[in-house]
GROMACS .gro file of C-alpha atoms in nm:
model
  210
    1MET     CA    1   2.751  14.505   9.314
    2ALA     CA    2   2.547  14.424   9.670
    3GLU     CA    3   2.775  14.583   9.897
    4VAL     CA    4   2.836  14.502  10.322
    5GLN     CA    5   2.856  14.734  10.632
    6VAL     CA    6   3.159  14.739  10.744
    7ARG     CA    7   3.244  14.806  11.132
    8ASN     CA    8   3.502  14.878  11.330
    9VAL     CA    9   3.597  14.670  11.650
   10ALA     CA   10   3.382  14.907  11.855
   11GLY     CA   11   3.082  14.726  11.678
   12GLU     CA   12   2.989  15.103  11.474
   13VAL     CA   13   2.998  15.116  11.136
   14VAL     CA   14   3.245  15.290  10.935
   15GLY     CA   15   3.121  15.255  10.583
   16THR     CA   16   3.066  14.989  10.312
   17LEU     CA   17   3.231  14.721  10.064
   18PRO     CA   18   3.122  14.671   9.722
   19LEU     CA   19   3.126  14.250   9.722
   20ALA     CA   20   3.185  14.130   9.394
   21ASP     CA   21   2.839  13.960   9.267
   22SER     CA   22   3.091  13.708   9.042
   23VAL     CA   23   3.133  13.539   9.437
   24TRP     CA   24   2.893  13.697   9.689
   25GLY     CA   25   2.558  13.763   9.465
   26ILE     CA   26   2.497  13.379   9.248
   27GLU     CA   27   2.203  13.209   9.339
   28PRO     CA   28   2.354  12.923   9.553
   29ASN     CA   29   2.373  12.533   9.387
   30HIS     CA   30   2.271  12.316   9.697
   31ALA     CA   31   2.250  12.044   9.532
   32VAL     CA   32   2.664  12.108   9.454
   33LEU     CA   33   2.719  12.204   9.825
   34HIS     CA   34   2.530  11.911   9.973
   35GLN     CA   35   2.770  11.698   9.722
   36ALA     CA   36   3.113  11.909   9.890
   37VAL     CA   37   2.948  11.897  10.272
   38VAL     CA   38   2.922  11.488  10.161
   39ARG     CA   39   3.259  11.450  10.049
   40GLN     CA   40   3.468  11.669  10.298
   41LEU     CA   41   3.249  11.394  10.615
   42ALA     CA   42   3.370  11.123  10.437
   43ASP     CA   43   3.732  11.269  10.350
   44ARG     CA   44   3.737  11.261  10.763
   45ARG     CA   45   3.698  10.868  10.762
   46GLN     CA   46   3.990  10.702  10.901
   47GLY     CA   47   3.827  10.389  10.769
   48THR     CA   48   4.015  10.166  10.939
   49HIS     CA   49   3.696   9.988  11.080
   50ASP     CA   50   3.763   9.606  11.050
   51THR     CA   51   3.573   9.263  11.206
   52LYS     CA   52   3.734   8.944  11.118
   53THR     CA   53   3.600   8.636  10.931
   54ARG     CA   54   3.539   8.306  11.020
   55GLY     CA   55   3.903   8.307  10.885
   56GLU     CA   56   4.041   8.523  11.105
   57VAL     CA   57   3.893   8.448  11.478
   58SER     CA   58   4.116   8.180  11.681
   59GLY     CA   59   4.034   7.845  11.717
   60GLY     CA   60   3.764   7.599  11.502
   61GLY     CA   61   4.073   7.399  11.393
   62TRP     CA   62   3.848   7.104  11.439
   63LYS     CA   63   3.513   6.950  11.433
   64PRO     CA   64   3.308   7.047  11.700
   65TRP     CA   65   3.167   6.647  11.729
   66ARG     CA   66   3.102   6.365  11.507
   67GLN     CA   67   2.896   6.431  11.212
   68LYS     CA   68   2.639   6.137  11.284
   69GLY     CA   69   2.472   5.955  11.592
   70THR     CA   70   2.470   6.188  11.807
   71GLY     CA   71   2.119   6.340  11.819
   72ARG     CA   72   2.189   6.735  11.767
   73ALA     CA   73   2.269   6.947  11.408
   74ARG     CA   74   2.642   6.909  11.213
   75GLN     CA   75   2.852   7.114  11.268
   76GLY     CA   76   3.198   7.201  11.131
   77SER     CA   77   3.368   7.429  11.301
   78ILE     CA   78   3.306   7.648  11.670
   79ARG     CA   79   3.415   7.931  11.455
   80ALA     CA   80   3.149   7.961  11.190
   81PRO     CA   81   2.868   8.303  11.211
   82HIS     CA   82   2.612   8.150  11.409
   83TRP     CA   83   2.909   8.094  11.720
   84LYS     CA   84   2.963   8.275  11.975
   85GLY     CA   85   3.302   8.388  11.892
   86GLY     CA   86   3.301   8.291  11.554
   87GLY     CA   87   3.306   8.501  11.259
   88VAL     CA   88   3.123   8.812  11.137
   89VAL     CA   89   2.930   8.771  10.798
   90PHE     CA   90   2.971   9.061  10.530
   91GLY     CA   91   3.134   9.298  10.856
   92PRO     CA   92   3.345   9.643  10.768
   93HIS     CA   93   3.648   9.602  10.728
   94PRO     CA   94   3.927   9.884  10.627
   95ARG     CA   95   3.873  10.043  10.312
   96ASP     CA   96   3.910  10.470  10.120
   97TYR     CA   97   3.702  10.700  10.131
   98HIS     CA   98   3.742  10.949  10.017
   99GLN     CA   99   3.572  11.063   9.719
  100ASP     CA  100   3.631  11.264   9.401
  101MET     CA  101   3.474  11.670   9.305
  102PRO     CA  102   3.575  11.848   8.997
  103GLN     CA  103   3.773  12.132   9.081
  104LYS     CA  104   3.519  12.401   8.909
  105MET     CA  105   3.253  12.220   9.142
  106ARG     CA  106   3.425  12.262   9.417
  107ARG     CA  107   3.491  12.671   9.341
  108LEU     CA  108   3.121  12.643   9.265
  109ALA     CA  109   3.014  12.557   9.613
  110LEU     CA  110   3.256  12.746   9.824
  111LYS     CA  111   3.096  13.085   9.646
  112SER     CA  112   2.769  12.937   9.706
  113ALA     CA  113   2.875  12.883  10.094
  114LEU     CA  114   2.989  13.264  10.036
  115ALA     CA  115   2.695  13.389   9.928
  116SER     CA  116   2.378  13.199  10.130
  117LYS     CA  117   2.561  13.411  10.413
  118ALA     CA  118   2.578  13.725  10.226
  119ARG     CA  119   2.213  13.659  10.129
  120ASP     CA  120   2.083  13.581  10.452
  121GLY     CA  121   2.226  13.885  10.640
  122GLU     CA  122   2.529  13.676  10.853
  123LEU     CA  123   2.794  13.774  10.638
  124ILE     CA  124   3.001  14.038  10.943
  125VAL     CA  125   3.330  14.272  10.829
  126VAL     CA  126   3.524  14.461  11.048
  127ASP     CA  127   3.756  14.775  10.927
  128GLU     CA  128   3.976  14.540  11.058
  129LEU     CA  129   4.039  14.243  11.334
  130THR     CA  130   4.278  14.320  11.612
  131ILE     CA  131   4.270  14.225  12.010
  132GLU     CA  132   4.476  14.435  12.222
  133GLN     CA  133   4.649  14.111  12.393
  134PRO     CA  134   4.567  13.692  12.352
  135LYS     CA  135   4.283  13.700  12.584
  136THR     CA  136   3.932  13.506  12.605
  137LYS     CA  137   3.825  13.724  12.783
  138LEU     CA  138   3.882  14.041  12.522
  139MET     CA  139   3.739  13.801  12.233
  140VAL     CA  140   3.441  13.775  12.363
  141GLU     CA  141   3.338  14.107  12.488
  142LEU     CA  142   3.490  14.164  12.056
  143LEU     CA  143   3.217  13.928  11.979
  144LYS     CA  144   2.902  14.113  12.174
  145ARG     CA  145   3.007  14.420  11.988
  146LEU     CA  146   2.915  14.320  11.693
  147GLY     CA  147   2.644  14.135  11.760
  148ILE     CA  148   2.771  13.720  11.710
  149THR     CA  149   2.531  13.581  11.966
  150ASP     CA  150   2.614  13.259  11.807
  151SER     CA  151   2.806  13.005  11.633
  152VAL     CA  152   3.047  13.231  11.367
  153LEU     CA  153   3.358  13.113  11.208
  154ILE     CA  154   3.603  13.409  11.186
  155GLY     CA  155   3.836  13.404  10.848
  156LEU     CA  156   4.203  13.560  10.875
  157ALA     CA  157   4.369  13.721  10.598
  158ALA     CA  158   4.637  13.524  10.458
  159ASP     CA  159   4.897  13.773  10.604
  160ASP     CA  160   4.739  13.880  10.883
  161PRO     CA  161   4.970  13.911  11.138
  162GLN     CA  162   4.734  13.885  11.475
  163ALA     CA  163   4.680  13.567  11.357
  164GLU     CA  164   4.804  13.392  11.640
  165TRP     CA  165   4.636  13.654  11.842
  166ILE     CA  166   4.270  13.621  11.757
  167GLY     CA  167   4.348  13.232  11.765
  168ARG     CA  168   4.472  13.145  12.125
  169ALA     CA  169   4.143  13.404  12.262
  170ALA     CA  170   3.927  13.242  12.064
  171ARG     CA  171   4.007  12.853  12.091
  172ASN     CA  172   3.802  12.838  12.434
  173ILE     CA  173   3.494  12.981  12.327
  174PRO     CA  174   3.246  12.763  12.241
  175ARG     CA  175   3.170  12.688  11.906
  176VAL     CA  176   3.408  13.006  11.745
  177GLU     CA  177   3.667  12.902  11.536
  178VAL     CA  178   3.941  13.080  11.330
  179LYS     CA  179   4.023  13.024  10.992
  180ARG     CA  180   4.232  13.153  10.727
  181VAL     CA  181   4.050  13.218  10.387
  182GLU     CA  182   4.229  12.983  10.188
  183ALA     CA  183   4.197  12.723  10.437
  184LEU     CA  184   3.824  12.774  10.484
  185ASP     CA  185   3.593  12.545  10.372
  186VAL     CA  186   3.206  12.447  10.322
  187TYR     CA  187   3.118  12.272  10.533
  188SER     CA  188   3.298  12.515  10.868
  189ILE     CA  189   3.078  12.794  10.608
  190LEU     CA  190   2.779  12.649  10.652
  191LYS     CA  191   2.790  12.459  10.974
  192HIS     CA  192   2.812  12.824  11.216
  193LYS     CA  193   2.550  13.100  11.197
  194TYR     CA  194   2.758  13.348  11.095
  195LEU     CA  195   3.109  13.415  10.897
  196LEU     CA  196   3.308  13.713  11.051
  197LEU     CA  197   3.570  13.821  10.793
  198GLY     CA  198   3.853  14.153  10.785
  199ARG     CA  199   3.826  14.375  10.535
  200ARG     CA  200   4.202  14.206  10.321
  201ALA     CA  201   4.002  13.844  10.404
  202VAL     CA  202   3.696  13.978  10.203
  203GLN     CA  203   3.952  14.137   9.926
  204GLN     CA  204   4.161  13.824   9.922
  205LEU     CA  205   3.865  13.594   9.872
  206GLU     CA  206   3.780  13.756   9.587
  207GLY     CA  207   4.034  13.721   9.444
  208ALA     CA  208   4.125  13.397   9.448
  209LEU     CA  209   3.732  13.275   9.305
  210ALA     CA  210   3.612  13.623   9.161
   0.00000   0.00000   0.00000
């Protein structure tokens, strides 16, 4: 069973925490990870794009000129696709981009994302994530003490009493995102360089996925 160092808010190592191999020690499945990310990004699309066909644009209810004798090409409507202001051929119309994914595959994708962070040394665990006040300056200092110099996803325990303060302190910092453990998703984990979790958040994740 692998272990990870546990730090306090001062950045000092205060112990270690064993990690469940069934969650953090698996070999990441890159194919499932890719499918999960594509699914998440597809589900975000509203699908409200729409173009008008020649039957929907205004005007064009008459023949622009007679069929013969003008020397010009025959035309049936000024709203044909090759006319300015005409309809669009094969343009996008409202649709649903939702993609289904079995629950077992979703769980495997989440565990693969977590395992990749643990394997690459990008998982940071603190004994208890606390700040004295919900201020951005304090959160910036805390991240510096923990050695976080790049983007980070902060995962909070479901019952974390400081969730509101931490969310307010981090919301104005670029490339810092805060989520509760039950809302962690594959795309958010992979999008950020580091994953910062409290001890209880790790235990809750393992309880849900192990």
